[in-house]
Short mmCIF file of C-alpha atoms in Angstrom, two decimals:
data_model
loop_
_atom_site.label_atom_id
_atom_site.label_comp_id
_atom_site.label_asym_id
_atom_site.label_seq_id
_atom_site.Cartn_x
_atom_site.Cartn_y
_atom_site.Cartn_z
CA UNK A 18 23.38 8.61 25.71
CA UNK A 19 20.03 7.27 24.56
CA UNK A 20 18.11 5.45 27.28
CA UNK A 21 15.83 2.54 26.53
CA UNK A 22 12.69 1.54 28.37
CA UNK A 23 12.99 -2.17 28.95
CA UNK A 24 9.37 -2.60 30.02
CA UNK A 25 8.60 -3.84 26.50
CA UNK A 26 10.41 -7.08 27.31
CA UNK A 27 7.87 -7.80 30.05
CA UNK A 28 5.02 -7.09 27.66
CA UNK A 29 6.28 -9.56 25.08
CA UNK A 30 6.98 -12.22 27.70
CA UNK A 31 3.53 -13.91 27.38
CA UNK A 32 4.01 -14.25 23.63
CA UNK A 33 7.51 -15.60 24.13
CA UNK A 34 6.16 -18.22 26.55
CA UNK A 35 3.33 -19.16 24.17
CA UNK A 36 5.75 -19.54 21.28
CA UNK A 37 8.10 -21.55 23.49
CA UNK A 38 5.40 -24.07 24.30
CA UNK A 39 3.69 -24.17 20.94
CA UNK A 40 6.76 -24.09 18.68
CA UNK A 41 10.12 -24.49 20.36
CA UNK A 42 9.30 -27.48 22.58
CA UNK A 43 7.73 -29.42 19.65
CA UNK A 44 10.71 -28.44 17.49
CA UNK A 45 13.11 -29.85 20.07
CA UNK A 46 11.07 -33.04 20.16
CA UNK A 47 11.18 -33.31 16.38
CA UNK A 48 14.96 -32.91 16.43
CA UNK A 49 15.16 -35.71 19.00
CA UNK A 50 12.95 -37.95 16.89
CA UNK A 51 15.00 -37.25 13.77
CA UNK A 52 18.09 -38.93 15.22
CA UNK A 53 16.35 -41.97 16.67
CA UNK A 54 14.44 -45.01 15.51
CA UNK A 55 11.29 -44.83 17.60
CA UNK A 56 9.95 -48.35 17.96
CA UNK A 57 7.62 -47.65 20.89
CA UNK A 58 7.19 -45.24 23.80
CA UNK A 59 10.14 -46.79 25.65
CA UNK A 60 11.99 -48.35 22.74
CA UNK A 61 14.31 -45.94 21.01
CA UNK A 62 17.58 -46.51 19.18
CA UNK A 63 20.00 -43.69 18.35
CA UNK A 64 20.73 -43.74 14.59
CA UNK A 65 22.63 -40.47 14.07
CA UNK A 66 22.07 -38.91 10.64
CA UNK A 67 20.66 -42.09 9.10
CA UNK A 68 17.14 -40.67 8.56
CA UNK A 69 18.49 -37.50 7.00
CA UNK A 70 20.52 -39.62 4.57
CA UNK A 71 17.42 -41.65 3.73
CA UNK A 72 15.17 -38.63 3.28
CA UNK A 73 17.71 -36.60 1.27
CA UNK A 74 18.00 -39.47 -1.22
CA UNK A 75 14.28 -40.25 -1.45
CA UNK A 76 13.10 -39.76 -5.08
CA UNK A 77 9.46 -39.44 -3.98
CA UNK A 78 10.41 -36.56 -1.73
CA UNK A 79 12.27 -34.86 -4.59
CA UNK A 80 9.16 -35.17 -6.74
CA UNK A 81 6.91 -33.81 -3.97
CA UNK A 82 9.33 -30.92 -3.45
CA UNK A 83 9.31 -30.15 -7.18
CA UNK A 84 5.52 -30.13 -7.24
CA UNK A 85 5.44 -27.96 -4.16
CA UNK A 86 7.85 -25.36 -5.57
CA UNK A 87 5.91 -25.26 -8.84
CA UNK A 88 2.64 -24.85 -6.97
CA UNK A 89 3.90 -22.06 -4.70
CA UNK A 90 5.50 -20.25 -7.66
CA UNK A 91 2.23 -20.45 -9.62
CA UNK A 92 0.22 -19.28 -6.61
CA UNK A 93 2.46 -16.26 -6.03
CA UNK A 94 2.72 -15.40 -9.74
CA UNK A 95 -1.06 -15.29 -10.08
CA UNK A 96 -2.40 -14.22 -6.68
CA UNK A 97 -0.15 -11.20 -6.06
CA UNK A 98 -0.81 -9.36 -9.39
CA UNK A 99 -4.47 -10.40 -9.36
CA UNK A 100 -4.90 -9.17 -5.79
CA UNK A 101 -3.34 -5.80 -6.66
CA UNK A 102 -5.55 -5.48 -9.74
CA UNK A 103 -8.64 -6.27 -7.68
CA UNK A 104 -7.65 -3.71 -5.05
CA UNK A 105 -7.14 -1.07 -7.75
CA UNK A 106 -10.51 -1.88 -9.27
CA UNK A 107 -12.44 -1.70 -5.98
CA UNK A 108 -14.51 1.41 -5.27
CA UNK A 109 -12.47 3.64 -2.96
CA UNK A 110 -15.24 4.63 -0.57
CA UNK A 111 -18.97 4.60 0.13
CA UNK A 112 -21.38 1.69 0.43
CA UNK A 113 -20.14 0.12 -2.79
CA UNK A 114 -16.70 -0.16 -1.26
CA UNK A 115 -18.06 -1.79 1.92
CA UNK A 116 -20.18 -4.23 -0.07
CA UNK A 117 -17.29 -5.14 -2.36
CA UNK A 118 -15.00 -5.71 0.63
CA UNK A 119 -17.53 -7.98 2.36
CA UNK A 120 -18.09 -10.01 -0.80
CA UNK A 121 -14.38 -10.22 -1.45
CA UNK A 122 -13.66 -11.40 2.08
CA UNK A 123 -16.21 -14.23 1.99
CA UNK A 124 -13.88 -17.00 0.71
CA UNK A 125 -11.48 -16.15 3.55
CA UNK A 126 -14.17 -16.95 6.11
CA UNK A 127 -14.70 -20.48 4.85
CA UNK A 128 -12.78 -23.26 6.62
CA UNK A 129 -10.24 -25.02 4.44
CA UNK A 130 -11.90 -28.44 4.53
CA UNK A 131 -15.18 -26.83 3.46
CA UNK A 132 -13.38 -25.08 0.60
CA UNK A 133 -12.09 -28.49 -0.51
CA UNK A 134 -15.58 -29.98 -0.32
CA UNK A 135 -17.14 -27.06 -2.21
CA UNK A 136 -14.65 -27.47 -5.06
CA UNK A 137 -14.96 -31.24 -4.96
CA UNK A 138 -18.66 -30.91 -5.76
CA UNK A 139 -18.23 -27.85 -8.00
CA UNK A 140 -15.74 -29.68 -10.19
CA UNK A 141 -17.68 -32.94 -10.57
CA UNK A 142 -18.46 -33.80 -14.15
CA UNK A 143 -21.96 -35.11 -13.43
CA UNK A 144 -23.48 -32.70 -10.92
CA UNK A 145 -20.88 -29.93 -10.44
CA UNK A 146 -21.49 -26.55 -12.02
CA UNK A 147 -17.92 -26.08 -13.28
CA UNK A 148 -17.28 -29.73 -14.16
CA UNK A 149 -20.56 -30.20 -16.03
CA UNK A 150 -20.16 -26.84 -17.81
CA UNK A 151 -16.64 -27.65 -18.97
CA UNK A 152 -17.72 -31.07 -20.18
CA UNK A 153 -20.71 -29.46 -21.86
CA UNK A 154 -18.29 -27.23 -23.77
CA UNK A 155 -16.66 -30.33 -25.14
CA UNK A 156 -13.61 -30.30 -22.85
CA UNK A 157 -12.84 -33.65 -21.34
CA UNK A 158 -12.51 -32.37 -17.78
CA UNK A 159 -12.09 -34.88 -14.96
CA UNK A 160 -10.04 -33.83 -11.94
CA UNK A 161 -10.15 -37.29 -10.38
CA UNK A 162 -8.62 -39.01 -13.39
CA UNK A 163 -6.47 -36.44 -15.18
CA UNK A 164 -3.33 -35.05 -13.52
CA UNK A 165 -3.43 -31.71 -15.32
CA UNK A 166 -7.11 -31.20 -14.49
CA UNK A 167 -6.43 -32.04 -10.83
CA UNK A 168 -3.53 -29.59 -10.77
CA UNK A 169 -5.49 -26.79 -12.34
CA UNK A 170 -8.44 -27.38 -10.01
CA UNK A 171 -6.23 -27.22 -6.92
CA UNK A 172 -4.56 -24.08 -8.27
CA UNK A 173 -7.82 -22.32 -9.16
CA UNK A 174 -9.25 -23.31 -5.78
CA UNK A 175 -6.31 -21.74 -3.99
CA UNK A 176 -6.55 -18.61 -6.12
CA UNK A 177 -10.26 -18.32 -5.34
CA UNK A 178 -9.64 -18.87 -1.65
CA UNK A 179 -6.64 -16.63 -1.05
CA UNK A 180 -6.46 -13.86 -3.66
CA UNK A 181 -8.93 -11.85 -1.52
CA UNK A 182 -6.30 -11.71 1.22
CA UNK A 183 -3.84 -9.98 -1.11
CA UNK A 184 -6.62 -7.75 -2.44
CA UNK A 185 -7.64 -6.69 1.08
CA UNK A 186 -4.05 -6.02 2.11
CA UNK A 187 -3.38 -4.05 -1.07
CA UNK A 188 -6.64 -2.15 -0.65
CA UNK A 189 -5.64 -1.16 2.90
CA UNK A 190 -2.22 -0.13 1.59
CA UNK A 191 -3.75 1.98 -1.18
CA UNK A 192 -6.08 3.75 1.24
CA UNK A 193 -3.10 4.70 3.40
CA UNK A 194 -1.47 6.73 0.60
CA UNK A 195 -1.99 10.45 1.32
CA UNK A 196 -4.02 12.39 -1.28
CA UNK A 197 -1.12 14.85 -1.67
CA UNK A 198 0.80 12.26 -3.73
CA UNK A 199 -2.03 11.99 -6.23
CA UNK A 200 -2.38 15.78 -6.37
CA UNK A 201 1.32 16.12 -7.13
CA UNK A 202 1.00 13.44 -9.83
CA UNK A 203 -1.93 15.29 -11.40
CA UNK A 204 0.03 18.55 -11.44
CA UNK A 205 2.88 16.73 -13.19
CA UNK A 206 0.42 15.24 -15.67
CA UNK A 207 1.41 11.69 -14.72
CA UNK A 208 -0.35 8.85 -16.55
CA UNK A 209 -2.36 6.18 -14.70
CA UNK A 210 0.49 3.75 -15.26
CA UNK A 211 3.08 6.21 -13.92
CA UNK A 212 0.95 6.79 -10.79
CA UNK A 213 0.85 3.05 -10.24
CA UNK A 214 4.55 2.52 -10.97
CA UNK A 215 5.98 5.44 -8.99
CA UNK A 216 3.45 6.08 -6.23
CA UNK A 217 1.17 3.14 -5.54
CA UNK A 218 3.53 0.20 -6.04
CA UNK A 219 6.37 1.61 -3.89
CA UNK A 220 3.89 2.52 -1.17
CA UNK A 221 2.41 -0.98 -1.28
CA UNK A 222 5.78 -2.62 -0.72
CA UNK A 223 5.22 -3.06 3.02
CA UNK A 224 1.84 -4.78 2.75
CA UNK A 225 2.93 -6.80 -0.27
CA UNK A 226 5.89 -8.07 1.73
CA UNK A 227 3.50 -9.37 4.38
CA UNK A 228 1.15 -10.76 1.71
CA UNK A 229 3.98 -12.47 -0.16
CA UNK A 230 5.33 -14.07 2.99
CA UNK A 231 1.91 -15.21 4.16
CA UNK A 232 0.99 -16.66 0.80
CA UNK A 233 4.34 -18.32 0.31
CA UNK A 234 4.30 -19.98 3.72
CA UNK A 235 0.65 -20.99 3.43
CA UNK A 236 0.96 -22.35 -0.10
CA UNK A 237 4.16 -24.15 0.77
CA UNK A 238 2.41 -25.86 3.67
CA UNK A 239 -0.88 -26.50 1.88
CA UNK A 240 -2.55 -29.67 3.07
CA UNK A 241 -6.27 -29.65 3.75
CA UNK A 242 -7.70 -28.42 0.44
CA UNK A 243 -5.88 -30.83 -1.91
CA UNK A 244 -6.34 -33.62 0.63
CA UNK A 245 -10.11 -33.15 0.58
CA UNK A 246 -10.34 -32.42 -3.15
CA UNK A 247 -8.04 -34.99 -4.71
CA UNK A 248 -6.51 -36.93 -1.82
CA UNK A 249 -3.13 -36.28 -3.45
CA UNK A 250 -4.11 -38.01 -6.68
CA UNK A 251 -4.54 -39.05 -9.36
CA UNK A 252 -1.47 -41.14 -8.57
CA UNK A 253 0.76 -38.69 -6.75
CA UNK A 254 0.00 -35.74 -9.04
CA UNK A 255 -1.20 -33.42 -6.27
CA UNK A 256 0.72 -34.90 -3.34
CA UNK A 257 2.50 -31.88 -1.94
CA UNK A 258 5.13 -31.86 0.77
CA UNK A 259 2.85 -31.70 3.79
CA UNK A 260 0.71 -34.55 2.54
CA UNK A 261 3.78 -36.65 1.84
CA UNK A 262 4.97 -35.84 5.34
CA UNK A 263 1.62 -36.84 6.84
CA UNK A 264 1.67 -40.11 4.92
CA UNK A 265 5.08 -40.84 6.40
CA UNK A 266 4.34 -39.71 9.96
CA UNK A 267 0.73 -40.73 10.53
CA UNK A 268 0.10 -43.20 7.72
CA UNK A 269 3.21 -45.32 8.07
CA UNK A 270 4.30 -44.17 11.57
CA UNK A 271 7.84 -43.68 10.29
CA UNK A 272 8.45 -41.07 12.95
CA UNK A 273 12.22 -40.81 12.48
CA UNK A 274 12.21 -40.12 8.70
CA UNK A 275 9.14 -37.91 9.12
CA UNK A 276 10.95 -35.84 11.77
CA UNK A 277 14.05 -35.51 9.58
CA UNK A 278 11.85 -34.48 6.69
CA UNK A 279 10.03 -31.91 8.88
CA UNK A 280 13.32 -30.28 9.77
CA UNK A 281 14.37 -30.06 6.12
CA UNK A 282 10.94 -28.61 5.32
CA UNK A 283 11.40 -26.06 8.10
CA UNK A 284 14.83 -25.05 6.77
CA UNK A 285 13.46 -24.56 3.26
CA UNK A 286 10.70 -22.26 4.54
CA UNK A 287 13.14 -20.36 6.74
CA UNK A 288 15.49 -19.75 3.80
CA UNK A 289 12.72 -18.75 1.41
CA UNK A 290 11.24 -16.31 3.92
CA UNK A 291 14.63 -14.76 4.54
CA UNK A 292 15.25 -14.37 0.80
CA UNK A 293 11.83 -12.76 0.21
CA UNK A 294 12.25 -10.48 3.19
CA UNK A 295 15.74 -9.34 2.17
CA UNK A 296 14.77 -8.83 -1.46
CA UNK A 297 11.81 -6.67 -0.58
CA UNK A 298 13.68 -4.77 2.11
CA UNK A 299 16.45 -3.91 -0.31
CA UNK A 300 14.38 -3.65 -3.48
CA UNK A 301 14.11 0.13 -3.71
CA UNK A 302 16.92 2.61 -3.17
CA UNK A 303 14.64 5.26 -1.69
CA UNK A 304 11.53 3.50 -0.45
CA UNK A 305 11.92 1.22 2.52
CA UNK A 306 9.24 -1.26 3.49
CA UNK A 307 6.89 0.23 6.02
CA UNK A 308 6.06 -2.00 8.94
CA UNK B 24 12.92 -35.74 34.29
CA UNK B 25 9.75 -37.85 33.76
CA UNK B 26 8.08 -34.64 32.64
CA UNK B 27 10.33 -34.45 29.59
CA UNK B 28 10.43 -38.17 28.78
CA UNK B 29 7.94 -37.76 25.92
CA UNK B 30 10.44 -35.49 24.17
CA UNK B 31 12.74 -38.51 23.72
CA UNK B 32 15.86 -36.53 24.62
CA UNK B 33 19.26 -37.68 23.41
CA UNK B 34 22.59 -36.30 24.58
CA UNK B 35 23.74 -34.89 21.18
CA UNK B 36 20.45 -33.00 20.71
CA UNK B 37 20.60 -31.68 24.28
CA UNK B 38 24.17 -30.49 23.69
CA UNK B 39 23.07 -28.84 20.44
CA UNK B 40 20.20 -26.90 22.04
CA UNK B 41 22.27 -25.93 25.08
CA UNK B 42 24.92 -24.61 22.67
CA UNK B 43 22.32 -22.57 20.80
CA UNK B 44 20.96 -21.17 24.07
CA UNK B 45 24.46 -20.28 25.29
CA UNK B 46 25.20 -18.70 21.90
CA UNK B 47 22.05 -16.56 22.06
CA UNK B 48 22.77 -15.57 25.64
CA UNK B 49 26.35 -14.69 24.73
CA UNK B 50 25.18 -12.65 21.73
CA UNK B 51 22.73 -10.77 23.96
CA UNK B 52 25.45 -9.93 26.50
CA UNK B 53 27.79 -8.92 23.65
CA UNK B 54 25.08 -6.69 22.22
CA UNK B 55 24.53 -4.97 25.58
CA UNK B 56 28.26 -4.49 26.17
CA UNK B 57 29.01 -3.39 22.63
CA UNK B 58 26.01 -2.68 20.35
CA UNK B 59 26.36 -3.99 16.81
CA UNK B 60 26.69 -1.74 13.76
CA UNK B 61 25.24 -2.88 10.45
CA UNK B 62 27.96 -3.25 7.84
CA UNK B 63 28.60 -4.75 4.48
CA UNK B 64 31.04 -7.63 4.05
CA UNK B 65 31.20 -10.23 1.29
CA UNK B 66 27.49 -11.03 1.72
CA UNK B 67 25.33 -9.08 -0.74
CA UNK B 68 23.50 -7.17 2.01
CA UNK B 69 24.14 -5.01 5.06
CA UNK B 70 24.15 -7.22 8.14
CA UNK B 71 24.28 -6.86 11.89
CA UNK B 72 26.04 -9.40 14.08
CA UNK B 73 22.72 -11.20 14.71
CA UNK B 74 21.96 -11.33 10.97
CA UNK B 75 25.33 -12.92 10.33
CA UNK B 76 24.77 -15.49 13.08
CA UNK B 77 21.35 -16.38 11.61
CA UNK B 78 22.74 -16.64 8.08
CA UNK B 79 25.78 -18.57 9.28
CA UNK B 80 23.69 -21.09 11.21
CA UNK B 81 21.18 -21.48 8.39
CA UNK B 82 23.86 -22.03 5.76
CA UNK B 83 25.71 -24.36 8.15
CA UNK B 84 22.53 -26.47 8.35
CA UNK B 85 22.36 -26.57 4.54
CA UNK B 86 26.03 -27.57 4.30
CA UNK B 87 25.38 -30.44 6.70
CA UNK B 88 22.31 -31.53 4.73
CA UNK B 89 24.19 -31.39 1.43
CA UNK B 90 26.98 -33.43 2.99
CA UNK B 91 24.48 -36.04 4.16
CA UNK B 92 22.67 -36.15 0.85
CA UNK B 93 25.63 -36.11 -1.52
CA UNK B 94 28.45 -37.98 0.17
CA UNK B 95 28.99 -41.13 2.20
CA UNK B 96 31.90 -39.65 4.13
CA UNK B 97 31.73 -39.09 7.89
CA UNK B 98 29.32 -36.36 8.93
CA UNK B 99 32.05 -34.85 11.10
CA UNK B 100 33.78 -33.48 7.99
CA UNK B 101 30.55 -31.76 6.95
CA UNK B 102 30.11 -30.40 10.46
CA UNK B 103 33.70 -29.11 10.41
CA UNK B 104 33.19 -27.30 7.10
CA UNK B 105 29.90 -25.86 8.39
CA UNK B 106 31.58 -24.56 11.55
CA UNK B 107 34.38 -23.02 9.52
CA UNK B 108 31.84 -21.38 7.24
CA UNK B 109 29.95 -20.02 10.28
CA UNK B 110 33.13 -18.42 11.58
CA UNK B 111 33.92 -16.93 8.14
CA UNK B 112 30.43 -15.44 7.86
CA UNK B 113 30.61 -14.00 11.38
CA UNK B 114 34.02 -12.40 10.73
CA UNK B 115 33.88 -11.31 7.08
CA UNK B 116 30.22 -11.69 6.06
#
């Protein structure tokens, strides 16, 4: 009979308590708010599922959700392959490698509101380097007035900000592959593509799983950068879910609908994370994700 | 109770969270008494008992939401279907 050491439970207890206070208690509060009409600190009316009905049938929410899904899909479709390519292109060792890693990590060190401000100035048609250059090339670029320009600017900003995370994760994953695999591939006369397809990619599955989850959750909850850059505009073109939620909760103080919306938001993220996790766990018949 | 007043507790929500806590406690005791074995049912993946509970609860939440969003019938019907679905997933999932 295998015996287990239960001391680990004691060691995780502080984290459990932290999570309880920072996540579970607020979640319980949100559930309470979602079934009540909160008129004031001591004025509450139980309304059952009324707010859920309202939120589920809100066309503006459907539009924000559509934009959000499109944005997250675009972010993942670009950042993951680009991050892997960057990691493959980085020098493997020596001072060049260290320098490249430091330069690559720089966008990650910048706070999100500063990133928004940088791109706000960078994209301006009159004084911004990118905006003025694009206009100089004859393109009519104006992210404050044109929906497509605003979208592309938010997307490029996110790619600039977060692709380094995938690149760093992939780089760490690549460095962890033992040299023996490459030696065996050389003996077999494997092509560069075959090495990538049959050695590097399967071995990267673990870190890519983490990267995919992090990027999905982060992009799905994106708030600060588009808020600073476009304020959700022009019109509602870059109003993503979290900004719509903030407008409801803090702008209009519709706490009940905002709470119902938060719970739906939470369920969507939970489902998506589970799907990603399961897909990557079961993707390969022989290679399991390494944690 | 003043300490928790800011959480705006209502009886149905309290019952819901107590049920979840009891469920988790029960699952833990069940796991200790008789450890789960991962198996494959009608779901397209190998699941343990805990996996099936998670999937069952998550899909039950979606069933309830769909019921709220798509019909004007009483929510109790949606809740009933969701509970039935949870039991099906736990038994045959």
